[in-house]
mmCIF file of C-alpha atoms in Angstrom:
data_model
loop_
_atom_site.group_PDB
_atom_site.id
_atom_site.type_symbol
_atom_site.label_atom_id
_atom_site.label_comp_id
_atom_site.label_asym_id
_atom_site.label_seq_id
_atom_site.Cartn_x
_atom_site.Cartn_y
_atom_site.Cartn_z
ATOM 1 C CA MET A 29 -0.003 0.081 -0.338
ATOM 2 C CA LYS A 30 1.255 3.510 -1.204
ATOM 3 C CA ILE A 31 0.571 6.139 1.522
ATOM 4 C CA ALA A 32 0.858 9.970 0.583
ATOM 5 C CA MET A 33 2.214 12.247 3.621
ATOM 6 C CA ALA A 34 1.937 15.872 3.729
ATOM 7 C CA ASN A 35 2.474 18.580 7.209
ATOM 8 C CA ASP A 36 2.658 21.311 8.163
ATOM 9 C CA HIS A 37 5.548 22.943 10.620
ATOM 10 C CA ALA A 38 3.462 22.076 13.642
ATOM 11 C CA GLY A 39 3.289 17.810 12.335
ATOM 12 C CA THR A 40 7.003 17.794 10.834
ATOM 13 C CA ALA A 41 8.264 15.351 13.719
ATOM 14 C CA MET A 42 4.583 13.253 14.176
ATOM 15 C CA LYS A 43 4.917 12.628 10.496
ATOM 16 C CA ASN A 44 8.865 11.579 10.504
ATOM 17 C CA GLU A 45 7.880 8.806 13.132
ATOM 18 C CA ILE A 46 4.901 7.800 11.452
ATOM 19 C CA LYS A 47 6.422 7.657 8.072
ATOM 20 C CA ALA A 48 9.283 5.676 10.022
ATOM 21 C CA TRP A 49 7.259 3.120 11.695
ATOM 22 C CA LEU A 50 5.525 2.593 8.062
ATOM 23 C CA LEU A 51 8.284 2.267 5.863
ATOM 24 C CA SER A 52 9.752 -0.804 8.476
ATOM 25 C CA ASN A 53 6.814 -1.915 8.601
ATOM 26 C CA GLY A 54 6.489 -2.284 4.592
ATOM 27 C CA TYR A 55 4.455 0.517 3.464
ATOM 28 C CA GLU A 56 5.667 2.495 0.293
ATOM 29 C CA VAL A 57 4.795 6.351 1.394
ATOM 30 C CA GLU A 58 5.708 9.781 -0.748
ATOM 31 C CA ASP A 59 6.410 12.497 1.093
ATOM 32 C CA PHE A 60 4.800 15.490 -0.064
ATOM 33 C CA GLY A 61 6.684 17.639 3.288
ATOM 34 C CA THR A 62 7.056 20.011 4.823
ATOM 35 C CA TYR A 63 10.113 18.622 5.992
ATOM 36 C CA ASP A 64 11.284 21.230 8.880
ATOM 37 C CA ASP A 65 9.066 23.112 11.273
ATOM 38 C CA ASN A 66 10.255 26.461 9.927
ATOM 39 C CA SER A 67 6.835 28.347 9.755
ATOM 40 C CA CYS A 68 4.763 27.570 6.415
ATOM 41 C CA ASP A 69 1.733 27.074 4.678
ATOM 42 C CA LEU A 70 -0.528 23.574 5.281
ATOM 43 C CA SER A 71 -2.118 23.617 1.669
ATOM 44 C CA ASP A 72 1.677 23.993 -0.118
ATOM 45 C CA PHE A 73 1.766 20.126 1.288
ATOM 46 C CA VAL A 74 -1.585 19.089 1.838
ATOM 47 C CA PHE A 75 -3.556 19.599 -1.557
ATOM 48 C CA PRO A 76 -0.767 17.801 -4.007
ATOM 49 C CA ALA A 77 -0.267 15.084 -1.829
ATOM 50 C CA ALA A 78 -4.593 14.557 -1.509
ATOM 51 C CA LEU A 79 -4.312 15.125 -5.227
ATOM 52 C CA ALA A 80 -2.097 11.952 -5.183
ATOM 53 C CA VAL A 81 -4.904 10.121 -3.175
ATOM 54 C CA ALA A 82 -7.911 11.321 -5.631
ATOM 55 C CA LYS A 83 -6.220 10.271 -8.289
ATOM 56 C CA GLY A 84 -5.055 6.892 -7.473
ATOM 57 C CA GLU A 85 -1.423 7.487 -7.804
ATOM 58 C CA CYS A 86 -1.888 6.698 -3.389
ATOM 59 C CA ASP A 87 -4.170 4.371 -2.130
ATOM 60 C CA ARG A 88 -4.224 6.494 0.960
ATOM 61 C CA GLY A 89 -2.983 9.347 2.945
ATOM 62 C CA ILE A 90 -1.860 10.326 6.205
ATOM 63 C CA PHE A 91 -1.300 14.333 6.920
ATOM 64 C CA CYS A 92 -0.734 15.707 9.974
ATOM 65 C CA ASP A 93 -0.443 19.185 11.041
ATOM 66 C CA GLY A 94 -1.408 21.112 14.694
ATOM 67 C CA VAL A 95 -4.745 20.517 14.883
ATOM 68 C CA GLY A 96 -5.716 17.852 12.165
ATOM 69 C CA TYR A 97 -8.877 20.019 10.948
ATOM 70 C CA GLY A 98 -6.658 22.330 8.376
ATOM 71 C CA SER A 99 -5.847 19.251 7.000
ATOM 72 C CA ALA A 100 -9.152 17.868 6.479
ATOM 73 C CA LEU A 101 -10.529 20.733 5.290
ATOM 74 C CA ILE A 102 -8.410 21.139 2.316
ATOM 75 C CA ALA A 103 -8.392 17.576 1.102
ATOM 76 C CA ASN A 104 -12.063 16.905 1.433
ATOM 77 C CA LYS A 105 -12.473 19.821 -0.830
ATOM 78 C CA ILE A 106 -11.525 17.499 -3.676
ATOM 79 C CA ASN A 107 -12.829 15.148 -5.575
ATOM 80 C CA GLY A 108 -12.386 11.442 -4.098
ATOM 81 C CA CYS A 109 -10.492 12.716 -0.956
ATOM 82 C CA TYR A 110 -12.824 11.377 2.478
ATOM 83 C CA ALA A 111 -10.090 12.711 5.396
ATOM 84 C CA ALA A 112 -11.207 12.482 8.790
ATOM 85 C CA VAL A 113 -9.735 13.535 12.069
ATOM 86 C CA CYS A 114 -8.812 10.800 14.511
ATOM 87 C CA GLN A 115 -7.992 11.785 18.414
ATOM 88 C CA ASP A 116 -7.934 8.051 19.314
ATOM 89 C CA PRO A 117 -8.089 4.131 17.905
ATOM 90 C CA LEU A 118 -11.993 4.332 18.336
ATOM 91 C CA CYS A 119 -12.101 7.046 16.061
ATOM 92 C CA ALA A 120 -9.967 5.593 13.185
ATOM 93 C CA THR A 121 -12.204 2.403 13.752
ATOM 94 C CA LEU A 122 -15.225 4.173 13.188
ATOM 95 C CA ALA A 123 -13.520 6.584 10.328
ATOM 96 C CA ARG A 124 -12.888 3.388 8.145
ATOM 97 C CA GLN A 125 -16.020 1.120 9.342
ATOM 98 C CA HIS A 126 -18.811 3.930 8.778
ATOM 99 C CA THR A 127 -17.294 6.077 5.905
ATOM 100 C CA ASP A 128 -14.629 3.872 4.228
ATOM 101 C CA SER A 129 -12.125 7.272 4.990
ATOM 102 C CA ASN A 130 -9.085 7.622 3.143
ATOM 103 C CA ILE A 131 -7.655 10.184 3.975
ATOM 104 C CA LEU A 132 -6.338 10.034 7.687
ATOM 105 C CA CYS A 133 -5.770 13.538 9.750
ATOM 106 C CA LEU A 134 -3.719 13.811 12.764
ATOM 107 C CA GLY A 135 -3.138 17.276 14.943
ATOM 108 C CA ALA A 136 0.270 17.126 16.299
ATOM 109 C CA LYS A 137 -0.380 19.954 18.995
ATOM 110 C CA ILE A 138 -3.546 17.142 20.302
ATOM 111 C CA ILE A 139 -2.084 14.183 20.606
ATOM 112 C CA GLY A 140 1.440 12.512 21.295
ATOM 113 C CA THR A 141 3.599 10.824 19.605
ATOM 114 C CA LEU A 142 2.291 7.130 21.080
ATOM 115 C CA ILE A 143 -1.361 7.489 20.755
ATOM 116 C CA SER A 144 -0.932 8.642 17.102
ATOM 117 C CA MET A 145 0.930 5.235 16.069
ATOM 118 C CA GLU A 146 -2.022 3.373 17.605
ATOM 119 C CA ILE A 147 -4.343 5.934 15.115
ATOM 120 C CA VAL A 148 -2.319 4.761 12.658
ATOM 121 C CA LYS A 149 -2.145 1.277 13.059
ATOM 122 C CA THR A 150 -6.148 0.578 13.418
ATOM 123 C CA TRP A 151 -6.504 2.720 10.938
ATOM 124 C CA LEU A 152 -4.256 1.040 8.222
ATOM 125 C CA ASN A 153 -6.079 -1.878 9.866
ATOM 126 C CA THR A 154 -9.833 -1.851 9.783
ATOM 127 C CA ASP A 155 -11.836 -2.306 6.800
ATOM 128 C CA PRO A 156 -14.857 -0.712 5.718
ATOM 129 C CA LEU A 157 -18.323 -2.439 7.181
ATOM 130 C CA MET A 158 -19.749 -4.216 4.687
ATOM 131 C CA GLU A 159 -23.263 -4.152 5.723
ATOM 132 C CA GLU A 160 -26.099 -2.699 3.275
ATOM 133 C CA LYS A 161 -26.723 0.208 5.426
ATOM 134 C CA TYR A 162 -22.899 1.207 5.521
ATOM 135 C CA ARG A 163 -23.084 1.080 2.077
ATOM 136 C CA ASN A 164 -26.008 2.784 1.288
ATOM 137 C CA ARG A 165 -24.270 5.696 3.335
ATOM 138 C CA VAL A 166 -20.837 5.767 2.114
ATOM 139 C CA LYS A 167 -22.576 5.480 -1.241
ATOM 140 C CA LYS A 168 -24.610 8.960 -0.610
ATOM 141 C CA VAL A 169 -21.835 10.809 0.678
ATOM 142 C CA CYS A 170 -20.117 9.173 -2.994
ATOM 143 C CA ASP A 171 -22.960 10.790 -4.624
ATOM 144 C CA ILE A 172 -22.635 14.344 -2.817
ATOM 145 C CA ASN A 173 -18.373 14.043 -3.907
ATOM 146 C CA ASP A 174 -19.863 13.633 -7.657
ATOM 147 C CA LYS A 175 -22.292 15.919 -7.616
ATOM 148 C CA CYS A 176 -20.384 18.815 -5.682
ATOM 149 C CA CYS A 177 -17.254 18.739 -6.784
ATOM 150 C CA VAL A 178 -14.912 18.771 -9.366
ATOM 151 C CA PRO A 179 -13.298 15.303 -11.120
ATOM 152 C CA VAL A 180 -9.455 15.917 -10.615
ATOM 153 C CA ASP A 181 -8.937 15.336 -14.437
ATOM 154 C CA LYS A 182 -10.347 18.988 -14.750
ATOM 155 C CA LEU A 183 -7.912 20.853 -12.524
#
């Protein structure tokens, strides 16, 4: 599985720890930056990483910023991106089971490295629920996405 990673200055250390774990566990990682803790604009890194997920160049994305919501707001503007902010493993489980999220957003100012690693492991290893009611709910969100978001090939 290929993971797109992106972050701002607040998420650099967290991203680097997650990236090291991913690589040591056989995941392929495309790191869109930033690569240091100098102040930067999150959208400069999250936008291209989210596009890579939307275009199928990466299977999923993991984005780290100060709180997580900035990354999610940016990613969820892109057709085919379904980003969830998770602050504990239960949220990660539900984000995969109930919404089939393909992007995980973490807040480095909110959670520490140990909990972030448990969230990542849970999110990566949880499958969507296949019961009809969950499939229908996910389909409705996808229909809204297709109706309201510009296809990535038109960007």
